[in-house]
GROMACS .gro file of C-alpha atoms in nm:
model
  184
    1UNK     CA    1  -1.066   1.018  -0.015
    2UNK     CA    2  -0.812   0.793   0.127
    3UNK     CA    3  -0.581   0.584  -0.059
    4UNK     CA    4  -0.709   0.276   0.074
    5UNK     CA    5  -1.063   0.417  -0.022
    6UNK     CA    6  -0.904   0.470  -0.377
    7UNK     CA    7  -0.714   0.148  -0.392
    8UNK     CA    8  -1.122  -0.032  -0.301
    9UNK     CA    9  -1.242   0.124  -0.594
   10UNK     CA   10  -0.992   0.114  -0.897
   11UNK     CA   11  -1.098  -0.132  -1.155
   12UNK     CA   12  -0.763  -0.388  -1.262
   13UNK     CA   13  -0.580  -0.119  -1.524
   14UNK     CA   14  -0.583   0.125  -1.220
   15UNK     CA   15  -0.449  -0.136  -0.977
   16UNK     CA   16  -0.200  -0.253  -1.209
   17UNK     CA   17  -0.055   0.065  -1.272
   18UNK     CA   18  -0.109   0.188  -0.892
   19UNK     CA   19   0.122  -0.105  -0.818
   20UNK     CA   20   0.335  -0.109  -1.112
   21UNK     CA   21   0.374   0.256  -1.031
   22UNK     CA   22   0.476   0.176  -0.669
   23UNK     CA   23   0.722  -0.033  -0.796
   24UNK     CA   24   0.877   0.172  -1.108
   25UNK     CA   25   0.965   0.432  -0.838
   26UNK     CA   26   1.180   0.244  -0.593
   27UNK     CA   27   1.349   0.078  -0.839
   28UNK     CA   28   1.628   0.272  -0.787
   29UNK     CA   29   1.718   0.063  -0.469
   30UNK     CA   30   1.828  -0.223  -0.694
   31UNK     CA   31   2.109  -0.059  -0.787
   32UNK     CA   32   2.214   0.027  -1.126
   33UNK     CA   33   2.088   0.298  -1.335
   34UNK     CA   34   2.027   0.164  -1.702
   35UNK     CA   35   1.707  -0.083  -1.507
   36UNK     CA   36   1.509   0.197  -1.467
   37UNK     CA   37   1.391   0.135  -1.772
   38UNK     CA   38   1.283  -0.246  -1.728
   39UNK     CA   39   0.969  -0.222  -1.670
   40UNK     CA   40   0.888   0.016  -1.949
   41UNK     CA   41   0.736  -0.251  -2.132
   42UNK     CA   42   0.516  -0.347  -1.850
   43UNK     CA   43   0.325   0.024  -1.915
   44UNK     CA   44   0.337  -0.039  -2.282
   45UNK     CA   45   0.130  -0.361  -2.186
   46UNK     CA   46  -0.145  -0.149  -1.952
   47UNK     CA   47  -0.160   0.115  -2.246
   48UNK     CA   48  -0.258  -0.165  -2.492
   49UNK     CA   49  -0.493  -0.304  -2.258
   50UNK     CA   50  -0.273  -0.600  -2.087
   51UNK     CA   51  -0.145  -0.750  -2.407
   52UNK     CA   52   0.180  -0.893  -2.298
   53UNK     CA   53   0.241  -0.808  -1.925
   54UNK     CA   54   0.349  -1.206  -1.859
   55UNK     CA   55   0.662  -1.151  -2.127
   56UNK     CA   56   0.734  -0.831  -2.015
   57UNK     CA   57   0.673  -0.919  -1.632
   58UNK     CA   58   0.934  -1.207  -1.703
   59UNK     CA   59   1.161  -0.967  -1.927
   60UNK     CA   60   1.181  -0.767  -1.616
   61UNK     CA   61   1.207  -1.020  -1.369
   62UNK     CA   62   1.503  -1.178  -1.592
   63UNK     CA   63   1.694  -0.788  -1.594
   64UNK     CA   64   1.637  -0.753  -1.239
   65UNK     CA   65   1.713  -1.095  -1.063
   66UNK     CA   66   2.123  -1.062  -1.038
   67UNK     CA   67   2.098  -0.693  -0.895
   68UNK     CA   68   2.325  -0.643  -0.550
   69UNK     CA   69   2.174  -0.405  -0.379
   70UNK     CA   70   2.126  -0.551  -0.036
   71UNK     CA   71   1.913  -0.392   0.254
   72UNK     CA   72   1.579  -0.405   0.392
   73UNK     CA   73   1.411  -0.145   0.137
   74UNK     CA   74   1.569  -0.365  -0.169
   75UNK     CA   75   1.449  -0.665  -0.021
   76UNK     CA   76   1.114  -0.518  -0.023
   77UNK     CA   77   1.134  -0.403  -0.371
   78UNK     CA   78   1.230  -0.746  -0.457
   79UNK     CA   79   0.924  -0.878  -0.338
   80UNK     CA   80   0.689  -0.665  -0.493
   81UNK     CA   81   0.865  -0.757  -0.857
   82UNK     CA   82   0.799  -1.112  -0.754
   83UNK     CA   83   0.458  -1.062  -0.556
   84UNK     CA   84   0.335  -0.888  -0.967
   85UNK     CA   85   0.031  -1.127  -1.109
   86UNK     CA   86   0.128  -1.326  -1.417
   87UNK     CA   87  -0.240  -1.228  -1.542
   88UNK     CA   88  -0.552  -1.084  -1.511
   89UNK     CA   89  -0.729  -1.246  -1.213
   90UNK     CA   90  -0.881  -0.959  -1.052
   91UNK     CA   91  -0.838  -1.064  -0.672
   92UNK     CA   92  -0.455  -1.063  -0.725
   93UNK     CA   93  -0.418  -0.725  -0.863
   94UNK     CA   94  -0.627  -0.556  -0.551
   95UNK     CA   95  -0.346  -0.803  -0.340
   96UNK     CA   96  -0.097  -0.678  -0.534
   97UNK     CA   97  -0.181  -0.286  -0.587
   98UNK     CA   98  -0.239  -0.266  -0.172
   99UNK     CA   99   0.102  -0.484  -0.094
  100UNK     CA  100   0.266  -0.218  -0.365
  101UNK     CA  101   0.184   0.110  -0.215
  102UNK     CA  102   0.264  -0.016   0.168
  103UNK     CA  103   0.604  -0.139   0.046
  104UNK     CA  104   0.651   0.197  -0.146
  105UNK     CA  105   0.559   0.382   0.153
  106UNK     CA  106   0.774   0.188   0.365
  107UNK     CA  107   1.075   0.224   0.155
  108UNK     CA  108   1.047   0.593   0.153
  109UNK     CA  109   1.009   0.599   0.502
  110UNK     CA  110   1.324   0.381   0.554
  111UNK     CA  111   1.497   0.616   0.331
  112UNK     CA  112   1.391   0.990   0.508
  113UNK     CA  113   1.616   1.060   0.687
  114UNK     CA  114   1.370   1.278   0.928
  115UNK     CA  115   1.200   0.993   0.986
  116UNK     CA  116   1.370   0.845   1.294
  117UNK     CA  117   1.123   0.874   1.607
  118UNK     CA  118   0.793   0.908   1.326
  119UNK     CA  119   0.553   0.693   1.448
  120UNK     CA  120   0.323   0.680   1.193
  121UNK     CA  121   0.333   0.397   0.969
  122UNK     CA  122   0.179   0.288   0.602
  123UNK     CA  123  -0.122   0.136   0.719
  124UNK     CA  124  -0.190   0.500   0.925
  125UNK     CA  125  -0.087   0.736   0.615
  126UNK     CA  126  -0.264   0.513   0.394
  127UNK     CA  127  -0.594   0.583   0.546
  128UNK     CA  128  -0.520   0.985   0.588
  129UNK     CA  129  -0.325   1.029   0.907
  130UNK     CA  130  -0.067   1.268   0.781
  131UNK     CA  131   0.044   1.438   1.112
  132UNK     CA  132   0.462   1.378   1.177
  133UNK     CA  133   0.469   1.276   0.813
  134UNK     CA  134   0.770   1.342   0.668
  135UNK     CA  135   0.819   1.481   0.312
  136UNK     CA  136   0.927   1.177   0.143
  137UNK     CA  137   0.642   0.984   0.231
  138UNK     CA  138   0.396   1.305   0.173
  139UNK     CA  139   0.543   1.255  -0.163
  140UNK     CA  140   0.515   0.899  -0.204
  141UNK     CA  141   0.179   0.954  -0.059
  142UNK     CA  142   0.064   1.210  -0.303
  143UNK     CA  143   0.191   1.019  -0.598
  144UNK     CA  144  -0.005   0.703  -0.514
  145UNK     CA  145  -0.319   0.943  -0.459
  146UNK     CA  146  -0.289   1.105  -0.776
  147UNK     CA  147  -0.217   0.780  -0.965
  148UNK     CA  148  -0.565   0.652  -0.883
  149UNK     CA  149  -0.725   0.965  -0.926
  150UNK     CA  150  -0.607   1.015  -1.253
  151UNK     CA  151  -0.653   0.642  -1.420
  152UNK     CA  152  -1.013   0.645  -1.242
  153UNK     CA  153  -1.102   0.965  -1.434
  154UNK     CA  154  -1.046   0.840  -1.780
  155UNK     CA  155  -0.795   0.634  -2.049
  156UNK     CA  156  -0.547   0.976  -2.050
  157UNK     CA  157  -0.427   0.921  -1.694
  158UNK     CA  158  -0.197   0.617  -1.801
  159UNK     CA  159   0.098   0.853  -1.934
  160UNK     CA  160   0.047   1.133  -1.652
  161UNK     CA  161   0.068   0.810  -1.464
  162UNK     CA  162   0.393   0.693  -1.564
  163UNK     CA  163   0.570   1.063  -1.558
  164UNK     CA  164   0.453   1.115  -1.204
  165UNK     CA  165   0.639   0.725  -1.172
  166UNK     CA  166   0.931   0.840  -1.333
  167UNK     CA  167   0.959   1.161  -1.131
  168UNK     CA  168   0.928   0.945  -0.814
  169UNK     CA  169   1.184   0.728  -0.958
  170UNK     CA  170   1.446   1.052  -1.008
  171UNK     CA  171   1.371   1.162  -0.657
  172UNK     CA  172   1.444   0.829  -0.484
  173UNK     CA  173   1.748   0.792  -0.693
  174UNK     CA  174   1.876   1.138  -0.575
  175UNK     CA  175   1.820   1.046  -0.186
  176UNK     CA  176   1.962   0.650  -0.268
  177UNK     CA  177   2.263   0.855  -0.408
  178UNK     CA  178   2.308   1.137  -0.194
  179UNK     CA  179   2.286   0.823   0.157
  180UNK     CA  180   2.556   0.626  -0.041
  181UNK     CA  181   2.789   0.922  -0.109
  182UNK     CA  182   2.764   0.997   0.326
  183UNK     CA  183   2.838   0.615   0.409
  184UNK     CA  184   3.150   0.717   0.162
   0.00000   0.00000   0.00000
């Protein structure tokens, strides 16, 4: 199934985390290390069924605002922090989930560097057009797919979930460190 197919189907807790997931791993691109734990109270709030997500969306918001990073991919990260829904209206969190996982995609394809000449974009990928991929975005890809999969097949997804955010998260600070220390 494709990830747009996936994305049509997930009830809110799925979308929520499918986006918050999207966003938890390219935090990285707004610079320092000791954020990437700012929106750990935002998946506190999914596990205890949404109790809380406007204080910690605003917590996070507040951490997050003065960052420097500057660039394209932060910009984009920026706008999926403030594109997150305040609360539960279902229509936004579809918006939101599906504006997530093209911004995550696009951001990893920014970053790879095989990707100059790829011609595939999100909206391709996203429906299972994989050819000239590179592994980045198979990554990013697979994440998102599994994401879904898992918080569609029951409540014990939610912390699988968040490791296979936080392992996206390490990766994407490892290629956001290893570009910075070539422009050096």
């Amino acid at each position: 199934m494709s990830l747009v197919e996936l994305i049509a189907q997930a009830d809110e807790r799925g979308l929520a985390a499918s986006g918050l997931g999207c966003l938890d791993r390219c935090v990285p691109l707004l610079g320092a290390t000791e954020d990437d734990e700012a929106l750990r109270p935002l998946w506190t709030s999914l596990a205890d069924g949404g109790t809380g997500w406007s204080e910690g969306l605003a917590a996070a918001r507040g951490q997050l605002r003065d960052t420097v990073a500057a660039g394209e991919a932060a910009e984009l990260v920026r706008r999926m922090l403030g594109a997150a829904p305040d609360g539960a209206v279902p229509g936004d969190w579809r918006g939101w989930a599906d504006a997530c996982s093209v911004a995550a995609l696009q951001v990893h394809r920014m970053l790879d560097s095989g990707a100059a000449g790829v011609a595939e974009g999100p909206a391709g990928v996203r429906e299972g057009s994989t050819e000239g991929v590179t592994p980045l975005v198979a990554a990013e890809l697979r994440r998102q797919t599994r994401i879904l999969e898992l918080l569609a097949s029951g409540a014990g997804g939610l912390r699988q979930a968040r490791d296979l955010s936080t392992e996206g998260r390490r990766v994407l600070r490892a290629v956001v460190s290893r570009r910075a220390r070539g422009r050096v």
